[in-house]
Amino acid sequence: MTRALFPAEAFAELARTRSAARSATLLRSALHTRRLLLLKSLWVRVHRDRESMDPAVFRRFAASWQLLEQAERSHPAVVRDLLDYPTTGTWLAGALMEPAGPGLGPHLFRLDVLAVTAVLRSGSPLDVTLDAPDGLLSLPGVGQLRATGGGRVRFQARSRTVRIHTEGHARRAPAALFLTDRRTGVLTGRGPGWTGLPVLSGSAARLDDLDPYRVPPGGIGTPPRAGSEHADTDRAAWAACWRSAQDLLTRTDPARAAEVRRAVRALVPLVPHGPGSSGATLSVAPGAVLTSLPSGAQDMAETLVHEVHHSKLATLHELVPLYLPGRTAVHRVGWRSDPRPIAGVLHGAYAHLALTDLWRRAATAERVSARWRTSAGQQFDRIHDEVDEALAILLESDELTSEGREFAHQMRLHHASLGAARRAAG
């Protein structure tokens, strides 16, 4: 895709941090196109290197690829949803970066799991046995089976029911999955060793504390932060925090609340580090919000809005490059103590522009607490000035593409309108 295929109105709408159905559809299309390209790149790499690969690994990859193709022909929407799930992006990035050698094999095993998950979600019959490395087998976006005492798991699917047998436990009742919605491919499960991923209220997002690809190997950020383990995750507290944040967003800005519900596919708990919470987004996994447990509704709402805009910008940049590669200049911005490359300046300015939009609305909202209105007004006054300085850096830079300069210009127009509205409100 190119800039010519992205309407000017939708481009400006995104730059102004407001995302209606048209621009959201274009971003979803761009994300899916990128996933298909990366998946095809993996196929090309595996076939190119097959002579140096364990023949059993190659045969398994080829069989799983064929199974995924079959599922796509019969239930394309289900397969698209699975390929677009955030952890699929993290897996593809890791597999494509893995050097040739035995380390690639474990990455390729993920295709087996993807293919089986696609067939199970489509409701097609299946009888297949998979390895369960370390006794764990995770189905992306669905849940995880703990195969205690066994290293292989058999899936027997007929119509809407899937029986899961763990090798070495013939006398134990199998776990079971149930296809509760054939149109969307929603699976729920129960039984020995099974742990599902809860759906967050009012959305299709999952609280994902299980998937091995929810956080890249080695963690995220500096210092590296790991994903919180399921045993250490208070799922009830996370669900309550999500609900309260959605309620606050809805009372402050219903359109923004709807965008968050639509855009977030996975909420990934991180191990806490220091006071307060901090969020993150992976450019290879748009739609995932990684964060330690926020302190409350306001903290969660701000984290969600902030990280959703990192996801939007990362997806847009794949569709329409906004900045040039290979530049080494760094710049100072108000919200960071370390100098940032131009990509960091653009990402930070965009996410904080979305927050100033939210805070400006909150400062005059009638259905929110006086405390939220006061806090929002104070944060707006501080961050609005910092965004102004960052936009000056962007508009004076030769590191943006022509599309990037137009995007920054539209950001500046929205930034100015927010300042004018704030002054008019007193």
Coordinates of N, CA and C in Angstrom, one line a residue, residues 150-375:
G150 N 3.4 -35.5 31.0 CA 3.3 -36.0 29.6 C 3.9 -34.9 28.7
G151 N 4.5 -35.4 27.5 CA 5.1 -34.5 26.6 C 4.3 -34.3 25.3
R152 N 3.2 -35.1 25.1 CA 2.4 -35.0 23.9 C 0.9 -34.9 24.2
V153 N 0.2 -34.1 23.4 CA -1.2 -33.8 23.6 C -1.9 -34.1 22.3
R154 N -3.0 -34.9 22.5 CA -3.9 -35.2 21.3 C -5.2 -34.4 21.3
F155 N -5.5 -33.8 20.2 CA -6.7 -33.0 20.0 C -7.7 -33.8 19.1
Q156 N -8.8 -34.1 19.6 CA -9.9 -34.8 18.8 C -11.1 -33.8 18.7
A157 N -11.3 -33.3 17.6 CA -12.4 -32.3 17.4 C -13.5 -32.8 16.5
R158 N -14.7 -32.7 16.9 CA -15.8 -33.1 16.1 C -16.9 -32.0 16.4
S159 N -17.3 -31.3 15.3 CA -18.3 -30.3 15.4 C -17.9 -29.2 16.3
R160 N -18.6 -29.0 17.4 CA -18.3 -27.9 18.3 C -17.5 -28.3 19.6
T161 N -17.1 -29.6 19.7 CA -16.5 -30.0 20.9 C -15.1 -30.6 20.6
V162 N -14.1 -30.2 21.4 CA -12.7 -30.7 21.2 C -12.3 -31.4 22.5
R163 N -11.9 -32.6 22.4 CA -11.3 -33.4 23.6 C -9.8 -33.3 23.5
I164 N -9.2 -33.0 24.7 CA -7.8 -32.9 24.7 C -7.2 -33.9 25.7
H165 N -6.5 -34.9 25.2 CA -5.9 -36.0 25.9 C -4.4 -35.8 26.1
T166 N -4.0 -35.9 27.3 CA -2.5 -35.8 27.6 C -1.9 -37.2 27.7
E167 N -0.8 -37.4 26.9 CA -0.2 -38.7 26.9 C 0.3 -39.1 28.2
G168 N 0.0 -40.4 28.6 CA 0.4 -40.9 29.9 C -0.7 -40.7 30.9
H169 N -1.9 -40.2 30.5 CA -3.0 -40.0 31.5 C -4.2 -40.6 30.9
A170 N -4.2 -41.8 30.5 CA -5.3 -42.4 29.8 C -6.6 -42.5 30.7
R171 N -6.3 -42.6 32.0 CA -7.5 -42.8 32.9 C -8.0 -41.4 33.4
R172 N -7.3 -40.4 33.1 CA -7.8 -39.1 33.6 C -8.8 -38.5 32.5
A173 N -9.9 -37.9 33.0 CA -10.8 -37.3 32.1 C -10.1 -36.2 31.3
P174 N -10.4 -36.2 30.0 CA -9.8 -35.2 29.1 C -10.3 -33.8 29.4
A175 N -9.4 -32.8 29.1 CA -9.9 -31.4 29.1 C -10.8 -31.2 27.8
A176 N -11.6 -30.2 27.8 CA -12.5 -30.0 26.6 C -12.5 -28.6 26.3
L177 N -12.6 -28.3 25.0 CA -12.9 -27.0 24.4 C -14.3 -27.0 23.7
F178 N -15.0 -25.9 23.8 CA -16.3 -25.8 23.2 C -16.4 -24.6 22.3
L179 N -16.8 -24.8 21.0 CA -16.9 -23.7 20.1 C -18.3 -23.0 20.4
T180 N -18.2 -21.8 21.0 CA -19.5 -21.2 21.4 C -20.0 -20.2 20.4
D181 N -19.2 -19.9 19.4 CA -19.7 -19.0 18.3 C -18.9 -19.4 17.1
R182 N -19.6 -20.1 16.2 CA -18.9 -20.6 15.0 C -18.5 -19.4 14.0
R183 N -19.3 -18.3 14.1 CA -19.0 -17.2 13.2 C -17.7 -16.6 13.5
T184 N -17.4 -16.3 14.8 CA -16.2 -15.7 15.2 C -15.1 -16.7 15.7
G185 N -15.5 -17.9 15.9 CA -14.5 -18.9 16.3 C -14.1 -18.8 17.8
V186 N -15.0 -18.4 18.6 CA -14.7 -18.3 20.0 C -14.7 -19.7 20.7
L187 N -13.6 -20.0 21.4 CA -13.5 -21.3 22.1 C -13.4 -21.0 23.6
T188 N -14.2 -21.8 24.4 CA -14.0 -21.8 25.8 C -13.7 -23.2 26.2
G189 N -13.0 -23.3 27.4 CA -12.6 -24.7 27.8 C -12.7 -24.9 29.3
R190 N -12.5 -26.2 29.6 CA -12.5 -26.6 31.1 C -11.9 -27.9 31.1
G191 N -11.5 -28.3 32.4 CA -11.0 -29.7 32.6 C -9.6 -29.7 33.1
P192 N -9.0 -30.8 33.4 CA -7.7 -31.0 34.0 C -6.6 -30.3 33.2
G193 N -5.9 -29.4 33.8 CA -4.7 -28.8 33.2 C -5.0 -27.6 32.3
W194 N -6.3 -27.3 32.1 CA -6.7 -26.2 31.1 C -6.9 -24.9 31.8
T195 N -6.3 -23.8 31.3 CA -6.5 -22.4 31.8 C -6.8 -21.5 30.6
G196 N -7.9 -20.9 30.6 CA -8.3 -20.1 29.5 C -7.9 -18.6 29.7
L197 N -8.0 -17.8 28.6 CA -7.7 -16.4 28.6 C -9.1 -15.7 28.8
P198 N -9.3 -14.9 29.9 CA -10.5 -14.2 30.1 C -10.7 -13.1 29.0
V199 N -11.9 -12.9 28.6 CA -12.3 -11.8 27.7 C -12.6 -10.6 28.6
L200 N -12.0 -9.4 28.3 CA -12.3 -8.2 29.1 C -13.6 -7.6 28.7
S201 N -14.4 -7.2 29.6 CA -15.8 -6.8 29.4 C -15.9 -5.7 28.4
G202 N -17.0 -5.9 27.6 CA -17.3 -4.9 26.6 C -16.4 -4.9 25.3
S203 N -15.5 -5.9 25.2 CA -14.6 -5.9 24.1 C -14.3 -7.4 23.7
A204 N -13.4 -7.5 22.7 CA -12.9 -8.8 22.3 C -11.5 -9.0 22.9
A205 N -11.0 -8.1 23.7 CA -9.6 -8.2 24.2 C -9.5 -9.3 25.2
R206 N -8.3 -9.9 25.3 CA -8.0 -10.9 26.2 C -7.0 -10.4 27.2
L207 N -7.2 -10.9 28.5 CA -6.1 -10.6 29.5 C -5.1 -11.8 29.3
D208 N -4.0 -11.5 28.7 CA -3.1 -12.6 28.2 C -1.9 -12.7 29.2
D209 N -1.9 -13.6 30.1 CA -0.8 -13.8 31.0 C -0.2 -15.2 30.8
L210 N -0.5 -15.8 29.6 CA 0.0 -17.2 29.4 C 0.8 -17.4 28.1
D211 N 0.6 -16.7 27.1 CA 1.2 -16.9 25.8 C 2.7 -16.7 25.9
P212 N 3.6 -17.7 25.5 CA 5.0 -17.5 25.6 C 5.5 -16.4 24.7
Y213 N 4.8 -15.9 23.8 CA 5.2 -14.8 22.9 C 4.6 -13.5 23.3
R214 N 4.0 -13.4 24.5 CA 3.3 -12.2 24.9 C 4.4 -11.1 25.1
V215 N 5.6 -11.5 25.5 CA 6.7 -10.6 25.7 C 7.9 -11.2 25.0
P216 N 8.7 -10.5 24.3 CA 9.8 -11.1 23.6 C 10.8 -11.7 24.6
P217 N 11.6 -12.7 24.1 CA 12.6 -13.3 25.0 C 13.6 -12.2 25.4
G218 N 13.9 -12.2 26.7 CA 14.8 -11.1 27.2 C 14.1 -10.0 27.8
G219 N 12.7 -9.9 27.6 CA 11.9 -8.9 28.2 C 11.8 -7.7 27.3
I220 N 11.2 -6.6 27.9 CA 11.0 -5.4 27.1 C 11.5 -4.2 27.9
G221 N 12.1 -3.2 27.2 CA 12.5 -2.0 27.9 C 13.9 -2.1 28.5
T222 N 14.3 -1.0 29.2 CA 15.6 -0.9 29.9 C 15.3 -0.3 31.2
P223 N 15.6 -1.1 32.3 CA 16.1 -2.5 32.3 C 14.9 -3.4 31.8
P224 N 15.3 -4.6 31.3 CA 14.3 -5.5 30.7 C 13.2 -5.9 31.7
R225 N 12.0 -5.9 31.3 CA 10.9 -6.3 32.1 C 10.2 -7.5 31.5
A226 N 9.9 -8.4 32.4 CA 9.3 -9.7 31.9 C 7.8 -9.6 32.1
G227 N 7.1 -10.5 31.4 CA 5.7 -10.7 31.6 C 5.4 -11.3 32.9
S228 N 4.3 -10.9 33.6 CA 3.9 -11.5 34.8 C 3.4 -12.9 34.6
E229 N 3.8 -13.8 35.4 CA 3.4 -15.2 35.3 C 1.9 -15.3 35.7
H230 N 1.2 -16.3 35.2 CA -0.2 -16.5 35.5 C -0.4 -16.6 37.0
A231 N 0.5 -17.4 37.7 CA 0.3 -17.6 39.1 C 0.4 -16.3 39.9
D232 N 1.1 -15.3 39.4 CA 1.3 -14.0 40.1 C 0.3 -13.0 39.6
T233 N -0.6 -13.3 38.7 CA -1.6 -12.3 38.2 C -2.9 -12.4 38.9
D234 N -3.3 -11.3 39.5 CA -4.6 -11.2 40.1 C -5.6 -10.8 39.0
R235 N -6.2 -11.8 38.4 CA -7.1 -11.6 37.2 C -8.3 -10.7 37.6
A236 N -8.8 -11.0 38.8 CA -10.0 -10.2 39.2 C -9.6 -8.7 39.3
A237 N -8.5 -8.4 39.8 CA -8.0 -7.0 40.0 C -7.9 -6.3 38.6
W238 N -7.3 -7.1 37.6 CA -7.1 -6.6 36.3 C -8.4 -6.3 35.6
A239 N -9.4 -7.3 35.7 CA -10.7 -7.1 35.1 C -11.4 -5.9 35.7
A240 N -11.3 -5.7 37.0 CA -12.0 -4.6 37.7 C -11.4 -3.3 37.2
C241 N -10.1 -3.2 37.1 CA -9.4 -2.0 36.6 C -9.8 -1.7 35.2
W242 N -9.9 -2.7 34.4 CA -10.3 -2.5 33.0 C -11.7 -1.9 32.9
R243 N -12.6 -2.5 33.7 CA -14.0 -2.1 33.7 C -14.1 -0.6 34.2
S244 N -13.4 -0.3 35.3 CA -13.5 1.1 35.8 C -12.9 2.1 34.8
A245 N -11.8 1.7 34.1 CA -11.2 2.6 33.1 C -12.2 2.8 31.9
Q246 N -12.9 1.7 31.5 CA -13.8 1.8 30.4 C -15.0 2.7 30.8
D247 N -15.4 2.6 32.0 CA -16.5 3.5 32.5 C -16.1 4.9 32.5
L248 N -14.8 5.2 33.0 CA -14.3 6.6 33.0 C -14.2 7.1 31.6
L249 N -13.6 6.3 30.7 CA -13.5 6.8 29.3 C -14.8 7.1 28.7
T250 N -15.8 6.2 28.9 CA -17.1 6.4 28.3 C -17.8 7.7 28.8
R251 N -17.6 8.0 30.1 CA -18.2 9.2 30.7 C -17.4 10.5 30.2
T252 N -16.2 10.3 29.9 CA -15.3 11.4 29.4 C -15.4 11.6 27.9
D253 N -15.3 10.6 27.2 CA -15.2 10.6 25.7 C -15.7 9.3 25.1
P254 N -16.9 9.2 24.8 CA -17.5 7.9 24.4 C -16.8 7.4 23.1
A255 N -16.4 8.3 22.2 CA -15.8 7.8 21.0 C -14.4 7.2 21.3
R256 N -13.7 7.9 22.2 CA -12.4 7.4 22.6 C -12.5 6.0 23.3
A257 N -13.5 5.8 24.1 CA -13.7 4.6 24.8 C -14.0 3.5 23.7
A258 N -14.8 3.8 22.7 CA -15.1 2.8 21.7 C -13.9 2.4 20.9
E259 N -13.0 3.4 20.6 CA -11.8 3.1 19.9 C -10.9 2.2 20.7
V260 N -10.7 2.4 22.0 CA -9.9 1.6 22.8 C -10.5 0.1 22.8
R261 N -11.8 0.0 23.0 CA -12.4 -1.4 23.0 C -12.1 -2.1 21.7
R262 N -12.1 -1.3 20.6 CA -12.0 -1.9 19.3 C -10.5 -2.2 19.0
A263 N -9.6 -1.4 19.5 CA -8.2 -1.5 19.1 C -7.4 -2.5 20.0
V264 N -7.7 -2.6 21.2 CA -7.0 -3.5 22.1 C -7.4 -4.9 21.9
R265 N -6.4 -5.8 21.6 CA -6.7 -7.2 21.4 C -6.2 -8.0 22.6
A266 N -5.1 -7.5 23.2 CA -4.5 -8.2 24.4 C -4.0 -7.2 25.4
L267 N -4.4 -7.5 26.7 CA -3.8 -6.7 27.8 C -2.8 -7.6 28.5
V268 N -1.5 -7.3 28.5 CA -0.5 -8.2 28.9 C 0.1 -7.6 30.2
P269 N -0.1 -8.3 31.4 CA 0.5 -7.9 32.6 C 2.0 -8.0 32.6
L270 N 2.7 -7.0 33.1 CA 4.1 -7.0 33.3 C 4.5 -7.1 34.8
V271 N 5.7 -7.6 35.0 CA 6.2 -7.6 36.4 C 6.4 -6.2 36.8
P272 N 5.9 -5.7 38.0 CA 6.1 -4.3 38.4 C 7.5 -4.0 38.6
H273 N 7.9 -2.7 38.3 CA 9.2 -2.3 38.4 C 9.2 -0.8 39.0
G274 N 9.5 -0.7 40.2 CA 9.5 0.6 40.8 C 8.1 1.1 41.1
P275 N 7.9 2.3 41.6 CA 6.6 2.9 42.0 C 5.8 3.2 40.7
G276 N 4.5 3.0 40.8 CA 3.6 3.4 39.7 C 3.7 2.3 38.6
S277 N 2.8 2.5 37.7 CA 2.7 1.6 36.5 C 3.4 2.2 35.3
S278 N 3.7 1.4 34.4 CA 4.3 1.9 33.1 C 3.9 1.0 32.0
G279 N 3.4 1.6 30.9 CA 2.9 0.8 29.8 C 3.9 0.7 28.7
A280 N 3.7 -0.2 27.7 CA 4.6 -0.3 26.6 C 3.8 -1.0 25.4
T281 N 4.3 -0.7 24.2 CA 3.8 -1.3 23.0 C 4.9 -1.9 22.2
L282 N 4.7 -3.0 21.6 CA 5.7 -3.6 20.6 C 5.2 -3.2 19.2
S283 N 6.2 -2.7 18.4 CA 5.8 -2.3 17.1 C 5.4 -3.5 16.2
V284 N 6.0 -4.7 16.6 CA 5.6 -5.9 15.9 C 4.3 -6.5 16.3
A285 N 3.7 -6.0 17.4 CA 2.5 -6.6 17.9 C 1.5 -5.5 18.2
P286 N 1.0 -4.7 17.2 CA 0.0 -3.7 17.5 C -1.2 -4.4 18.1
G287 N -1.9 -3.6 19.0 CA -3.1 -4.2 19.6 C -2.8 -4.8 21.0
A288 N -1.6 -5.0 21.3 CA -1.2 -5.4 22.7 C -0.8 -4.3 23.5
V289 N -1.4 -4.2 24.7 CA -0.9 -3.2 25.7 C -0.3 -3.9 26.8
L290 N 1.0 -3.6 27.0 CA 1.8 -4.3 28.1 C 2.0 -3.3 29.2
T291 N 1.6 -3.7 30.4 CA 1.7 -2.8 31.5 C 1.7 -3.5 32.8
S292 N 2.3 -2.9 33.9 CA 2.1 -3.4 35.2 C 0.7 -2.9 35.6
L293 N 0.1 -3.5 36.7 CA -1.2 -3.2 37.1 C -1.3 -1.7 37.5
P294 N -2.2 -0.9 36.7 CA -2.3 0.5 37.0 C -2.9 0.7 38.4
S295 N -2.8 1.9 39.0 CA -3.2 2.2 40.3 C -4.7 2.4 40.4
G296 N -5.4 2.6 39.3 CA -6.8 2.8 39.3 C -7.4 3.1 37.9
A297 N -8.6 3.6 37.9 CA -9.3 3.8 36.6 C -8.6 4.9 35.8
Q298 N -8.2 6.0 36.4 CA -7.5 7.1 35.6 C -6.2 6.6 35.1
D299 N -5.4 6.0 35.9 CA -4.1 5.5 35.4 C -4.3 4.5 34.3
M300 N -5.3 3.5 34.4 CA -5.5 2.6 33.3 C -6.0 3.3 32.1
A301 N -6.9 4.2 32.2 CA -7.5 4.9 31.0 C -6.4 5.6 30.3
E302 N -5.5 6.3 31.0 CA -4.4 7.0 30.3 C -3.4 6.1 29.7
T303 N -3.1 5.0 30.3 CA -2.2 4.0 29.7 C -2.8 3.4 28.4
L304 N -4.1 3.1 28.4 CA -4.7 2.5 27.3 C -4.7 3.5 26.1
V305 N -5.1 4.7 26.3 CA -5.1 5.7 25.3 C -3.7 5.9 24.7
H306 N -2.8 6.1 25.6 CA -1.4 6.3 25.2 C -0.9 5.1 24.3
E307 N -1.0 3.9 24.8 CA -0.5 2.8 24.1 C -1.2 2.5 22.8
V308 N -2.5 2.7 22.8 CA -3.3 2.5 21.5 C -2.7 3.4 20.4
H309 N -2.3 4.6 20.8 CA -1.8 5.5 19.7 C -0.4 5.1 19.3
H310 N 0.4 4.5 20.1 CA 1.7 3.9 19.6 C 1.4 2.8 18.6
S311 N 0.4 2.0 18.9 CA 0.0 0.9 18.0 C -0.5 1.5 16.7
K312 N -1.4 2.5 16.7 CA -1.9 3.1 15.5 C -0.7 3.7 14.6
L313 N 0.2 4.4 15.3 CA 1.3 5.0 14.5 C 2.2 3.9 13.9
A314 N 2.5 2.8 14.7 CA 3.3 1.8 14.2 C 2.7 1.1 12.9
T315 N 1.4 0.9 13.0 CA 0.7 0.3 11.8 C 0.7 1.2 10.7
L316 N 0.4 2.5 10.9 CA 0.4 3.5 9.8 C 1.8 3.6 9.2
H317 N 2.8 3.6 9.9 CA 4.2 3.8 9.4 C 4.5 2.6 8.4
E318 N 4.0 1.4 8.7 CA 4.2 0.3 7.8 C 3.5 0.5 6.5
L319 N 2.3 1.2 6.6 CA 1.5 1.5 5.4 C 2.1 2.7 4.6
V320 N 2.4 3.8 5.4 CA 2.8 5.0 4.8 C 4.1 5.5 5.6
P321 N 5.3 5.2 5.1 CA 6.5 5.6 5.9 C 6.4 7.1 6.2
L322 N 6.6 7.4 7.5 CA 6.5 8.7 8.0 C 7.9 9.3 8.3
Y323 N 8.9 8.5 8.5 CA 10.3 9.0 8.8 C 11.3 8.1 8.0
L324 N 12.4 8.7 7.8 CA 13.5 8.0 7.0 C 14.3 7.1 7.9
P325 N 14.7 6.0 7.3 CA 15.5 5.0 8.1 C 17.0 5.5 8.2
G326 N 17.7 4.9 9.2 CA 19.1 5.1 9.3 C 19.6 6.4 9.8
R327 N 18.7 7.3 10.3 CA 19.2 8.5 10.8 C 19.6 8.4 12.3
T328 N 20.6 9.1 12.7 CA 21.2 8.9 14.0 C 21.0 10.1 14.9
A329 N 20.5 11.2 14.4 CA 20.3 12.4 15.3 C 19.3 12.1 16.4
V330 N 19.6 12.7 17.6 CA 18.7 12.6 18.7 C 18.2 14.0 19.2
H331 N 17.1 14.0 19.9 CA 16.5 15.2 20.3 C 15.9 15.1 21.7
R332 N 15.9 16.3 22.4 CA 15.4 16.3 23.7 C 13.9 16.6 23.7
V333 N 13.1 15.9 24.5 CA 11.7 16.1 24.6 C 11.3 16.2 26.1
G334 N 10.2 16.9 26.4 CA 9.9 17.2 27.8 C 9.6 16.0 28.6
W335 N 9.0 15.0 28.0 CA 8.5 13.8 28.8 C 9.6 12.7 29.0
R336 N 10.8 12.9 28.5 CA 11.8 11.9 28.7 C 13.1 12.6 29.1
S337 N 13.9 11.9 29.9 CA 15.2 12.4 30.4 C 16.3 12.1 29.4
D338 N 16.1 11.1 28.5 CA 17.1 10.7 27.5 C 16.7 11.2 26.2
P339 N 17.7 11.6 25.4 CA 17.4 12.1 24.0 C 16.8 11.0 23.2
R340 N 16.0 11.4 22.2 CA 15.2 10.5 21.4 C 15.5 10.6 19.9
P341 N 15.5 9.5 19.2 CA 15.6 9.6 17.7 C 14.3 10.2 17.2
I342 N 14.3 10.6 15.9 CA 13.1 11.2 15.4 C 11.9 10.3 15.5
A343 N 12.0 9.0 15.3 CA 10.9 8.1 15.5 C 10.3 8.2 16.9
G344 N 11.2 8.3 17.9 CA 10.7 8.4 19.3 C 10.0 9.7 19.5
V345 N 10.5 10.8 18.9 CA 9.9 12.1 19.1 C 8.5 12.1 18.5
L346 N 8.3 11.5 17.3 CA 7.0 11.4 16.6 C 6.1 10.5 17.4
H347 N 6.5 9.4 17.9 CA 5.7 8.5 18.6 C 5.2 9.1 20.0
G348 N 6.2 9.8 20.6 CA 5.9 10.4 21.9 C 4.9 11.6 21.7
A349 N 5.2 12.4 20.7 CA 4.3 13.5 20.5 C 2.9 13.1 20.1
Y350 N 2.8 12.0 19.4 CA 1.5 11.5 18.9 C 0.7 11.0 20.1
A351 N 1.3 10.1 20.9 CA 0.7 9.5 22.1 C 0.3 10.6 23.1
H352 N 1.1 11.6 23.3 CA 0.8 12.6 24.3 C -0.2 13.6 23.7
L353 N -0.3 13.8 22.4 CA -1.3 14.6 21.8 C -2.7 14.0 22.0
A354 N -2.8 12.6 21.9 CA -4.0 11.9 22.2 C -4.4 12.1 23.7
L355 N -3.4 12.1 24.6 CA -3.7 12.3 26.0 C -4.2 13.7 26.3
T356 N -3.6 14.7 25.6 CA -4.1 16.1 25.8 C -5.5 16.3 25.3
D357 N -5.8 15.5 24.2 CA -7.2 15.6 23.7 C -8.1 15.0 24.8
L358 N -7.7 13.9 25.4 CA -8.5 13.3 26.4 C -8.7 14.2 27.7
W359 N -7.5 14.8 28.1 CA -7.5 15.6 29.3 C -8.4 16.9 29.1
R360 N -8.3 17.5 27.8 CA -9.1 18.7 27.6 C -10.6 18.4 27.7
R361 N -11.0 17.2 27.2 CA -12.4 16.8 27.4 C -12.8 16.5 28.8
A362 N -11.8 15.8 29.5 CA -12.1 15.5 30.9 C -12.2 16.8 31.8
A363 N -11.4 17.8 31.5 CA -11.4 19.0 32.3 C -12.8 19.7 32.3
T364 N -13.6 19.4 31.3 CA -14.9 20.1 31.2 C -16.1 19.1 31.2
A365 N -15.8 17.8 31.4 CA -16.8 16.8 31.4 C -17.7 16.9 32.7
E366 N -19.0 16.7 32.5 CA -19.9 16.9 33.6 C -20.1 15.6 34.4
R367 N -19.8 14.5 33.8 CA -20.2 13.2 34.4 C -19.0 12.5 35.0
V368 N -17.9 13.3 35.3 CA -16.7 12.8 36.0 C -16.5 13.5 37.3
S369 N -15.7 13.0 38.1 CA -15.4 13.6 39.4 C -14.7 14.9 39.3
A370 N -14.8 15.7 40.3 CA -14.1 17.0 40.4 C -12.6 16.7 40.4
R371 N -12.2 15.7 41.1 CA -10.8 15.3 41.1 C -10.2 15.0 39.8
W372 N -10.9 14.2 39.0 CA -10.5 13.9 37.6 C -10.4 15.2 36.7
R373 N -11.4 16.0 36.9 CA -11.4 17.3 36.1 C -10.2 18.1 36.4
T374 N -9.9 18.2 37.7 CA -8.8 19.1 38.2 C -7.4 18.5 37.7
S375 N -7.3 17.2 37.9 CA -6.1 16.5 37.5 C -5.9 16.6 36.0

